mmCIF file of C-alpha atoms and ligand atoms in Angstrom:
data_model
loop_
_atom_site.group_PDB
_atom_site.id
_atom_site.type_symbol
_atom_site.label_atom_id
_atom_site.label_comp_id
_atom_site.label_asym_id
_atom_site.label_seq_id
_atom_site.Cartn_x
_atom_site.Cartn_y
_atom_site.Cartn_z
ATOM 1 C CA MET A 1 -22.440 -4.380 -15.218
ATOM 2 C CA SER A 2 -20.886 -6.513 -12.512
ATOM 3 C CA ILE A 3 -17.251 -6.843 -11.536
ATOM 4 C CA SER A 4 -15.340 -9.927 -12.503
ATOM 5 C CA ILE A 5 -11.709 -10.709 -11.768
ATOM 6 C CA ARG A 6 -9.651 -13.135 -13.845
ATOM 7 C CA LYS A 7 -6.302 -14.364 -12.518
ATOM 8 C CA ILE A 8 -3.634 -13.749 -15.189
ATOM 9 C CA HIS A 9 -0.495 -15.172 -13.510
ATOM 10 C CA TYR A 10 -0.284 -18.588 -11.847
ATOM 11 C CA LEU A 11 0.482 -16.989 -8.451
ATOM 12 C CA PHE A 12 -1.148 -13.568 -8.306
ATOM 13 C CA VAL A 13 -2.514 -10.590 -10.338
ATOM 14 C CA GLY A 14 -6.179 -10.225 -11.263
ATOM 15 C CA GLU A 15 -7.507 -8.528 -14.401
ATOM 16 C CA VAL A 16 -10.712 -6.677 -13.596
ATOM 17 C CA SER A 17 -13.618 -6.116 -15.942
ATOM 18 C CA GLY A 18 -17.122 -4.715 -15.553
ATOM 19 C CA VAL A 19 -16.300 -1.500 -13.729
ATOM 20 C CA ASP A 20 -15.972 2.161 -14.752
ATOM 21 C CA LEU A 21 -13.547 3.901 -12.391
ATOM 22 C CA THR A 22 -14.545 7.391 -13.547
ATOM 23 C CA LYS A 23 -17.886 6.916 -11.724
ATOM 24 C CA PRO A 24 -18.602 6.565 -7.995
ATOM 25 C CA LEU A 25 -18.602 2.901 -6.952
ATOM 26 C CA SER A 26 -21.196 1.088 -4.845
ATOM 27 C CA SER A 27 -20.093 -0.372 -1.513
ATOM 28 C CA GLU A 28 -20.505 -3.870 -3.031
ATOM 29 C CA GLU A 29 -18.114 -2.953 -5.840
ATOM 30 C CA VAL A 30 -15.563 -1.550 -3.387
ATOM 31 C CA ALA A 31 -15.852 -4.687 -1.238
ATOM 32 C CA SER A 32 -15.295 -6.926 -4.225
ATOM 33 C CA LEU A 33 -12.173 -4.982 -5.270
ATOM 34 C CA HIS A 34 -10.898 -5.007 -1.689
ATOM 35 C CA SER A 35 -11.222 -8.772 -1.491
ATOM 36 C CA GLY A 36 -9.688 -9.052 -4.980
ATOM 37 C CA MET A 37 -6.674 -7.161 -3.638
ATOM 38 C CA ASP A 38 -6.470 -9.425 -0.573
ATOM 39 C CA GLU A 39 -6.370 -12.450 -2.825
ATOM 40 C CA HIS A 40 -4.355 -11.306 -5.865
ATOM 41 C CA GLY A 41 -2.065 -8.535 -4.507
ATOM 42 C CA VAL A 42 -2.241 -6.727 -7.877
ATOM 43 C CA LEU A 43 -5.294 -5.705 -9.924
ATOM 44 C CA VAL A 44 -5.153 -4.560 -13.546
ATOM 45 C CA PHE A 45 -7.887 -2.373 -15.097
ATOM 46 C CA HIS A 46 -7.965 -1.425 -18.788
ATOM 47 C CA ASP A 47 -9.463 1.594 -20.569
ATOM 48 C CA GLN A 48 -9.926 3.870 -17.551
ATOM 49 C CA GLN A 49 -9.701 7.443 -18.847
ATOM 50 C CA LEU A 50 -9.246 9.062 -15.475
ATOM 51 C CA THR A 51 -8.645 12.670 -14.512
ATOM 52 C CA ASP A 52 -6.508 13.278 -11.406
ATOM 53 C CA GLU A 53 -9.667 14.086 -9.424
ATOM 54 C CA GLN A 54 -11.332 10.838 -10.517
ATOM 55 C CA GLN A 55 -8.221 8.846 -9.658
ATOM 56 C CA ILE A 56 -8.161 10.432 -6.198
ATOM 57 C CA ALA A 57 -11.893 9.768 -5.716
ATOM 58 C CA PHE A 58 -11.460 6.100 -6.684
ATOM 59 C CA SER A 59 -8.409 5.695 -4.421
ATOM 60 C CA ILE A 60 -10.181 7.127 -1.363
ATOM 61 C CA ASN A 61 -12.555 4.129 -1.440
ATOM 62 C CA PHE A 62 -9.688 2.143 0.084
ATOM 63 C CA GLY A 63 -8.512 4.624 2.719
ATOM 64 C CA PRO A 64 -6.988 8.077 3.101
ATOM 65 C CA ILE A 65 -4.438 9.280 0.543
ATOM 66 C CA GLU A 66 -0.827 9.364 1.665
ATOM 67 C CA ASP A 67 0.732 12.817 1.398
ATOM 68 C CA SER A 68 3.426 12.679 -1.295
ATOM 69 C CA THR A 69 5.624 15.188 0.573
ATOM 70 C CA GLY A 70 9.151 13.868 1.124
ATOM 71 C CA GLY A 71 8.794 11.081 -1.436
ATOM 72 C CA ASN A 72 11.105 12.895 -3.824
ATOM 73 C CA PRO A 73 13.387 15.471 -2.203
ATOM 74 C CA THR A 74 14.764 16.552 -5.610
ATOM 75 C CA GLN A 75 11.325 17.632 -6.834
ATOM 76 C CA LYS A 76 11.122 21.165 -5.411
ATOM 77 C CA GLU A 77 8.560 22.413 -7.889
ATOM 78 C CA LYS A 78 5.637 20.106 -8.641
ATOM 79 C CA ARG A 79 3.673 19.383 -11.797
ATOM 80 C CA LEU A 80 0.773 17.730 -9.944
ATOM 81 C CA ASP A 81 -1.392 18.102 -6.833
ATOM 82 C CA ASP A 82 0.175 17.015 -3.484
ATOM 83 C CA ARG A 83 -2.179 14.041 -3.417
ATOM 84 C CA MET A 84 -0.616 12.705 -6.638
ATOM 85 C CA ASN A 85 2.860 11.146 -6.969
ATOM 86 C CA ASP A 86 4.412 12.213 -10.216
ATOM 87 C CA VAL A 87 6.310 9.172 -11.473
ATOM 88 C CA SER A 88 6.581 10.521 -15.012
ATOM 89 C CA ASN A 89 9.816 11.642 -16.651
ATOM 90 C CA LEU A 90 8.425 15.155 -17.096
ATOM 91 C CA LYS A 91 9.312 18.619 -15.818
ATOM 92 C CA PRO A 92 6.521 20.899 -14.611
ATOM 93 C CA ASP A 93 6.359 22.312 -18.177
ATOM 94 C CA GLY A 94 5.464 18.844 -19.515
ATOM 95 C CA MET A 95 8.771 18.206 -21.341
ATOM 96 C CA PRO A 96 11.020 15.212 -20.533
ATOM 97 C CA PHE A 97 13.914 15.877 -18.150
ATOM 98 C CA ALA A 98 17.283 16.640 -19.732
ATOM 99 C CA HIS A 99 19.740 13.758 -19.727
ATOM 100 C CA ASP A 100 21.769 15.155 -16.803
ATOM 101 C CA ASP A 101 18.834 16.415 -14.724
ATOM 102 C CA ARG A 102 19.223 15.485 -11.062
ATOM 103 C CA ARG A 103 15.466 14.796 -10.811
ATOM 104 C CA ARG A 104 15.851 12.189 -13.559
ATOM 105 C CA PHE A 105 18.673 10.455 -11.682
ATOM 106 C CA PHE A 106 16.534 10.364 -8.558
ATOM 107 C CA ASN A 107 13.623 8.811 -10.488
ATOM 108 C CA LEU A 108 15.922 6.091 -11.809
ATOM 109 C CA GLY A 109 15.612 4.640 -8.299
ATOM 110 C CA ASN A 110 12.236 3.273 -9.461
ATOM 111 C CA HIS A 111 14.173 0.846 -11.656
ATOM 112 C CA LEU A 112 15.304 -0.984 -8.504
ATOM 113 C CA TRP A 113 12.965 -3.474 -6.808
ATOM 114 C CA HIS A 114 11.061 -1.672 -4.071
ATOM 115 C CA THR A 115 7.832 -1.270 -2.182
ATOM 116 C CA ASP A 116 6.385 2.226 -1.971
ATOM 117 C CA SER A 117 7.096 4.360 1.082
ATOM 118 C CA SER A 118 8.935 1.717 3.056
ATOM 119 C CA PHE A 119 11.092 4.739 3.953
ATOM 120 C CA ARG A 120 8.141 6.134 5.958
ATOM 121 C CA THR A 121 7.402 5.006 9.503
ATOM 122 C CA ILE A 122 3.956 3.899 8.377
ATOM 123 C CA PRO A 123 4.507 2.559 4.881
ATOM 124 C CA ALA A 124 1.895 2.647 2.123
ATOM 125 C CA LYS A 125 -0.998 0.245 1.773
ATOM 126 C CA TYR A 126 -1.985 0.449 -1.914
ATOM 127 C CA SER A 127 -0.489 2.245 -4.902
ATOM 128 C CA LEU A 128 -2.625 3.019 -7.960
ATOM 129 C CA LEU A 129 -0.729 3.849 -11.119
ATOM 130 C CA SER A 130 -2.470 5.320 -14.144
ATOM 131 C CA ALA A 131 -0.846 5.327 -17.593
ATOM 132 C CA ARG A 132 -1.743 8.672 -19.143
ATOM 133 C CA GLN A 133 0.829 8.605 -21.922
ATOM 134 C CA ILE A 134 3.353 5.858 -22.627
ATOM 135 C CA PRO A 135 6.334 5.384 -24.934
ATOM 136 C CA ASP A 136 5.944 2.985 -27.898
ATOM 137 C CA THR A 137 8.387 0.515 -26.416
ATOM 138 C CA GLY A 138 9.929 -0.223 -23.007
ATOM 139 C CA GLY A 139 8.796 1.046 -19.631
ATOM 140 C CA ASN A 140 7.096 -2.169 -18.509
ATOM 141 C CA THR A 141 6.458 -2.496 -14.794
ATOM 142 C CA GLN A 142 7.255 -5.735 -12.992
ATOM 143 C CA PHE A 143 5.682 -7.080 -9.816
ATOM 144 C CA ALA A 144 6.964 -9.839 -7.533
ATOM 145 C CA ASP A 145 4.795 -11.816 -5.108
ATOM 146 C CA MET A 146 6.454 -11.714 -1.671
ATOM 147 C CA ARG A 147 3.889 -14.134 -0.186
ATOM 148 C CA ALA A 148 4.889 -16.801 -2.705
ATOM 149 C CA ALA A 149 8.567 -15.987 -2.125
ATOM 150 C CA TYR A 150 8.040 -16.422 1.623
ATOM 151 C CA ASP A 151 6.115 -19.676 1.157
ATOM 152 C CA ALA A 152 8.955 -21.101 -0.944
ATOM 153 C CA LEU A 153 11.608 -20.422 1.738
ATOM 154 C CA GLU A 154 13.069 -23.302 3.656
ATOM 155 C CA GLN A 155 12.010 -23.409 7.293
ATOM 156 C CA GLU A 156 15.536 -22.595 8.449
ATOM 157 C CA LYS A 157 15.553 -19.374 6.420
ATOM 158 C CA ARG A 158 12.077 -18.463 7.665
ATOM 159 C CA ASP A 159 13.299 -18.841 11.237
ATOM 160 C CA GLN A 160 16.366 -16.738 10.471
ATOM 161 C CA ILE A 161 14.412 -13.768 9.088
ATOM 162 C CA GLU A 162 11.352 -13.934 11.354
ATOM 163 C CA ASP A 163 12.477 -11.216 13.781
ATOM 164 C CA LEU A 164 14.917 -9.237 11.643
ATOM 165 C CA ILE A 165 14.472 -5.467 11.524
ATOM 166 C CA CYS A 166 15.838 -3.434 8.637
ATOM 167 C CA GLU A 167 16.649 0.213 8.265
ATOM 168 C CA HIS A 168 14.966 1.768 5.212
ATOM 169 C CA SER A 169 15.722 5.127 3.604
ATOM 170 C CA LEU A 170 15.761 6.751 0.183
ATOM 171 C CA ILE A 171 19.431 7.376 0.979
ATOM 172 C CA HIS A 172 20.089 3.621 0.690
ATOM 173 C CA SER A 173 18.223 3.071 -2.605
ATOM 174 C CA ARG A 174 19.830 6.101 -4.241
ATOM 175 C CA ALA A 175 23.302 5.201 -2.964
ATOM 176 C CA LYS A 176 22.969 1.989 -5.008
ATOM 177 C CA LEU A 177 22.970 4.210 -8.110
ATOM 178 C CA GLY A 178 25.926 6.276 -6.918
ATOM 179 C CA PHE A 179 23.648 9.141 -5.907
ATOM 180 C CA THR A 180 25.253 10.293 -2.673
ATOM 181 C CA GLU A 181 25.314 14.094 -2.673
ATOM 182 C CA TRP A 182 22.544 15.610 -0.637
ATOM 183 C CA SER A 183 21.851 18.927 1.025
ATOM 184 C CA GLU A 184 21.174 19.051 4.786
ATOM 185 C CA ASP A 185 17.440 19.586 4.055
ATOM 186 C CA GLU A 186 17.292 16.576 1.772
ATOM 187 C CA LEU A 187 19.077 14.398 4.318
ATOM 188 C CA ALA A 188 16.590 15.497 6.955
ATOM 189 C CA MET A 189 13.722 14.383 4.669
ATOM 190 C CA MET A 190 15.266 10.951 4.218
ATOM 191 C CA ARG A 191 15.972 9.959 7.823
ATOM 192 C CA PRO A 192 16.019 6.137 8.081
ATOM 193 C CA VAL A 193 13.100 4.241 9.632
ATOM 194 C CA ARG A 194 12.771 0.671 10.877
ATOM 195 C CA GLN A 195 10.751 -2.051 9.160
ATOM 196 C CA ALA A 196 10.206 -5.701 9.993
ATOM 197 C CA MET A 197 11.481 -8.154 7.367
ATOM 198 C CA VAL A 198 8.486 -10.426 7.700
ATOM 199 C CA ARG A 199 4.932 -9.097 7.595
ATOM 200 C CA THR A 200 1.608 -10.830 8.051
ATOM 201 C CA HIS A 201 -1.200 -9.561 5.861
ATOM 202 C CA PRO A 202 -4.080 -8.360 8.059
ATOM 203 C CA ALA A 203 -6.789 -9.883 5.824
ATOM 204 C CA SER A 204 -5.316 -12.981 4.198
ATOM 205 C CA LYS A 205 -3.033 -13.707 7.210
ATOM 206 C CA ARG A 206 -0.342 -14.788 4.726
ATOM 207 C CA LYS A 207 3.240 -13.974 5.626
ATOM 208 C CA SER A 208 5.463 -12.148 3.176
ATOM 209 C CA ILE A 209 9.060 -10.978 2.830
ATOM 210 C CA TYR A 210 9.240 -7.206 3.291
ATOM 211 C CA ILE A 211 12.399 -5.875 1.691
ATOM 212 C CA ALA A 212 13.262 -3.231 -0.878
ATOM 213 C CA SER A 213 16.091 -1.255 -2.440
ATOM 214 C CA HIS A 214 15.425 1.209 0.399
ATOM 215 C CA ALA A 215 16.629 -1.341 2.974
ATOM 216 C CA GLY A 216 20.292 -0.733 3.781
ATOM 217 C CA ASN A 217 20.992 -2.231 7.198
ATOM 218 C CA ILE A 218 19.779 -4.934 9.547
ATOM 219 C CA LEU A 219 19.701 -4.015 13.231
ATOM 220 C CA GLY A 220 22.519 -5.675 15.158
ATOM 221 C CA TRP A 221 24.356 -6.800 12.000
ATOM 222 C CA GLU A 222 27.622 -5.587 10.525
ATOM 223 C CA GLU A 223 26.834 -3.377 7.556
ATOM 224 C CA PRO A 224 28.652 -5.323 4.789
ATOM 225 C CA GLU A 225 26.983 -8.572 5.903
ATOM 226 C CA ALA A 226 23.602 -6.912 6.099
ATOM 227 C CA LYS A 227 23.965 -5.390 2.639
ATOM 228 C CA LEU A 228 24.984 -8.723 1.113
ATOM 229 C CA PHE A 229 22.156 -10.550 2.853
ATOM 230 C CA LEU A 230 19.612 -7.995 1.659
ATOM 231 C CA SER A 231 20.911 -8.097 -1.886
ATOM 232 C CA ASP A 232 20.770 -11.927 -1.922
ATOM 233 C CA MET A 233 17.259 -11.773 -0.489
ATOM 234 C CA VAL A 234 16.040 -9.426 -3.229
ATOM 235 C CA ASP A 235 17.647 -11.707 -5.854
ATOM 236 C CA TYR A 236 15.906 -14.734 -4.373
ATOM 237 C CA ALA A 237 12.516 -13.040 -3.999
ATOM 238 C CA THR A 238 12.438 -11.593 -7.498
ATOM 239 C CA GLN A 239 13.279 -14.725 -9.481
ATOM 240 C CA GLU A 240 11.266 -15.058 -12.659
ATOM 241 C CA ARG A 241 8.922 -17.597 -11.073
ATOM 242 C CA PHE A 242 7.601 -14.946 -8.664
ATOM 243 C CA VAL A 243 7.329 -12.116 -11.238
ATOM 244 C CA TYR A 244 4.557 -10.695 -13.421
ATOM 245 C CA THR A 245 5.496 -8.167 -16.132
ATOM 246 C CA HIS A 246 2.916 -5.552 -17.047
ATOM 247 C CA ASP A 247 3.112 -4.293 -20.619
ATOM 248 C CA TRP A 248 1.206 -1.006 -20.408
ATOM 249 C CA ARG A 249 -1.604 0.194 -22.639
ATOM 250 C CA GLN A 250 -2.609 3.837 -22.432
ATOM 251 C CA TRP A 251 -5.331 4.303 -19.768
ATOM 252 C CA ASP A 252 -4.475 1.138 -17.856
ATOM 253 C CA LEU A 253 -4.661 1.506 -14.117
ATOM 254 C CA VAL A 254 -2.710 -0.976 -12.017
ATOM 255 C CA MET A 255 -3.234 -1.188 -8.300
ATOM 256 C CA TRP A 256 -0.948 -3.136 -5.969
ATOM 257 C CA ASP A 257 -0.639 -3.985 -2.299
ATOM 258 C CA ASN A 258 2.726 -2.666 -1.075
ATOM 259 C CA ARG A 259 2.544 -4.863 2.006
ATOM 260 C CA CYS A 260 3.112 -8.038 -0.014
ATOM 261 C CA VAL A 261 4.317 -7.118 -3.516
ATOM 262 C CA LEU A 262 7.563 -5.581 -4.854
ATOM 263 C CA HIS A 263 7.738 -3.649 -8.119
ATOM 264 C CA ARG A 264 10.142 -1.891 -10.468
ATOM 265 C CA VAL A 265 9.986 -0.137 -13.836
ATOM 266 C CA ARG A 266 12.063 -1.366 -16.795
ATOM 267 C CA ASN A 267 14.122 0.766 -19.114
ATOM 268 C CA TYR A 268 12.685 3.086 -21.793
ATOM 269 C CA ASP A 269 13.875 5.939 -24.004
ATOM 270 C CA PRO A 270 14.154 8.906 -21.607
ATOM 271 C CA THR A 271 13.502 11.412 -24.405
ATOM 272 C CA LYS A 272 9.997 9.954 -24.947
ATOM 273 C CA VAL A 273 7.103 11.067 -22.763
ATOM 274 C CA ARG A 274 6.058 8.578 -20.086
ATOM 275 C CA ASP A 275 3.316 10.222 -18.067
ATOM 276 C CA MET A 276 2.476 7.922 -15.158
ATOM 277 C CA ARG A 277 0.535 9.233 -12.176
ATOM 278 C CA ARG A 278 0.243 7.472 -8.862
ATOM 279 C CA THR A 279 -2.093 7.846 -5.963
ATOM 280 C CA THR A 280 -1.106 6.128 -2.751
ATOM 281 C CA VAL A 281 -3.443 4.830 -0.079
ATOM 282 C CA ALA A 282 -1.814 5.369 3.313
ATOM 283 C CA GLY A 283 -0.973 2.402 5.492
ATOM 284 C CA ASP A 284 -2.510 2.087 8.933
ATOM 285 C CA GLU A 285 0.159 0.293 10.941
ATOM 286 C CA ILE A 286 3.839 0.365 11.740
ATOM 287 C CA THR A 287 5.651 -2.909 11.048
ATOM 288 C CA THR A 288 7.878 -2.590 14.134
ATOM 289 C CA PRO A 289 8.351 -0.043 16.928
ATOM 290 C CA GLN A 290 10.777 2.758 16.029
HETATM 291 C C1 LIG B 1 5.609 3.834 -8.596
HETATM 292 C C2 LIG B 1 6.638 3.197 -9.419
HETATM 293 C C3 LIG B 1 7.000 2.371 -11.628
HETATM 294 C C4 LIG B 1 6.617 2.778 -12.997
HETATM 295 O O1 LIG B 1 4.693 4.441 -9.162
HETATM 296 O O2 LIG B 1 5.655 3.702 -7.376
HETATM 297 O O3 LIG B 1 7.577 2.657 -8.904
HETATM 298 O O4 LIG B 1 6.388 1.887 -13.810
HETATM 299 N N1 LIG B 1 6.397 3.232 -10.714
HETATM 300 O O5 LIG B 1 6.552 3.984 -13.266
HETATM 301 MN MN1 LIG B 2 7.217 2.617 -6.687
#
């Protein structure tokens, strides 16, 4: 069996065949997936019946796992291992959250365009999301290519954003949904960090727009102007022409590069089980000094 990658969107996204992620991979296989990520930004694998341990083992091929602590301050009691991010709609007992559950409201933040862990000083490199159980309809995940969005900017706009620094925090993304009541402990977990608005990919050397629902301010700007600018920027960068929509099959695994791709989940019936489990490969660089 040898790995092949077929591009399934005119800009990005590769569909991978010829690999079984439940088994250890050879260094050639890892290298070919790594270069597939550098080129496509998103890789889709079908029919990968992974356990959490196998998902972790596969993820570690690309770097150390990011600790999920602090990623969801409302989740005091966890269903999964600390090395897994629980992005399901399930309580630790395996049942969907009640309609008015605060943890459900927090998770609704994943419906806004974002890049994982941009609220951490060193934001994530890759995210790997495994579909363990999915609802019959809805719950697609969309991805937007921030390299293509950057390339399509006019030079004047590129010059304008080149050195901008944004403040990112879960406080900002959740405030967009009217979620503003936090305990002192939760606020301490969500302290804002700084991120550059333009990043250069270390392998492909392509520039990309680095923004997210977590971005709430631009250093040196008045807040209302910054918020409008950021909202316009997200609108621009997530136009249909830059977007791929993934319609999940059970046991798909989708892996994306948070340094150059945005994503969001689309609506689904919250009473139906959607068991999605993410591992996150830690980043290895800050985007700007703090
Ligand atoms: C994530 C995420 C979207 C989804 O795992 O980081 O945003 O489709 N998930 O569940
Ligand atoms: Mn996410």
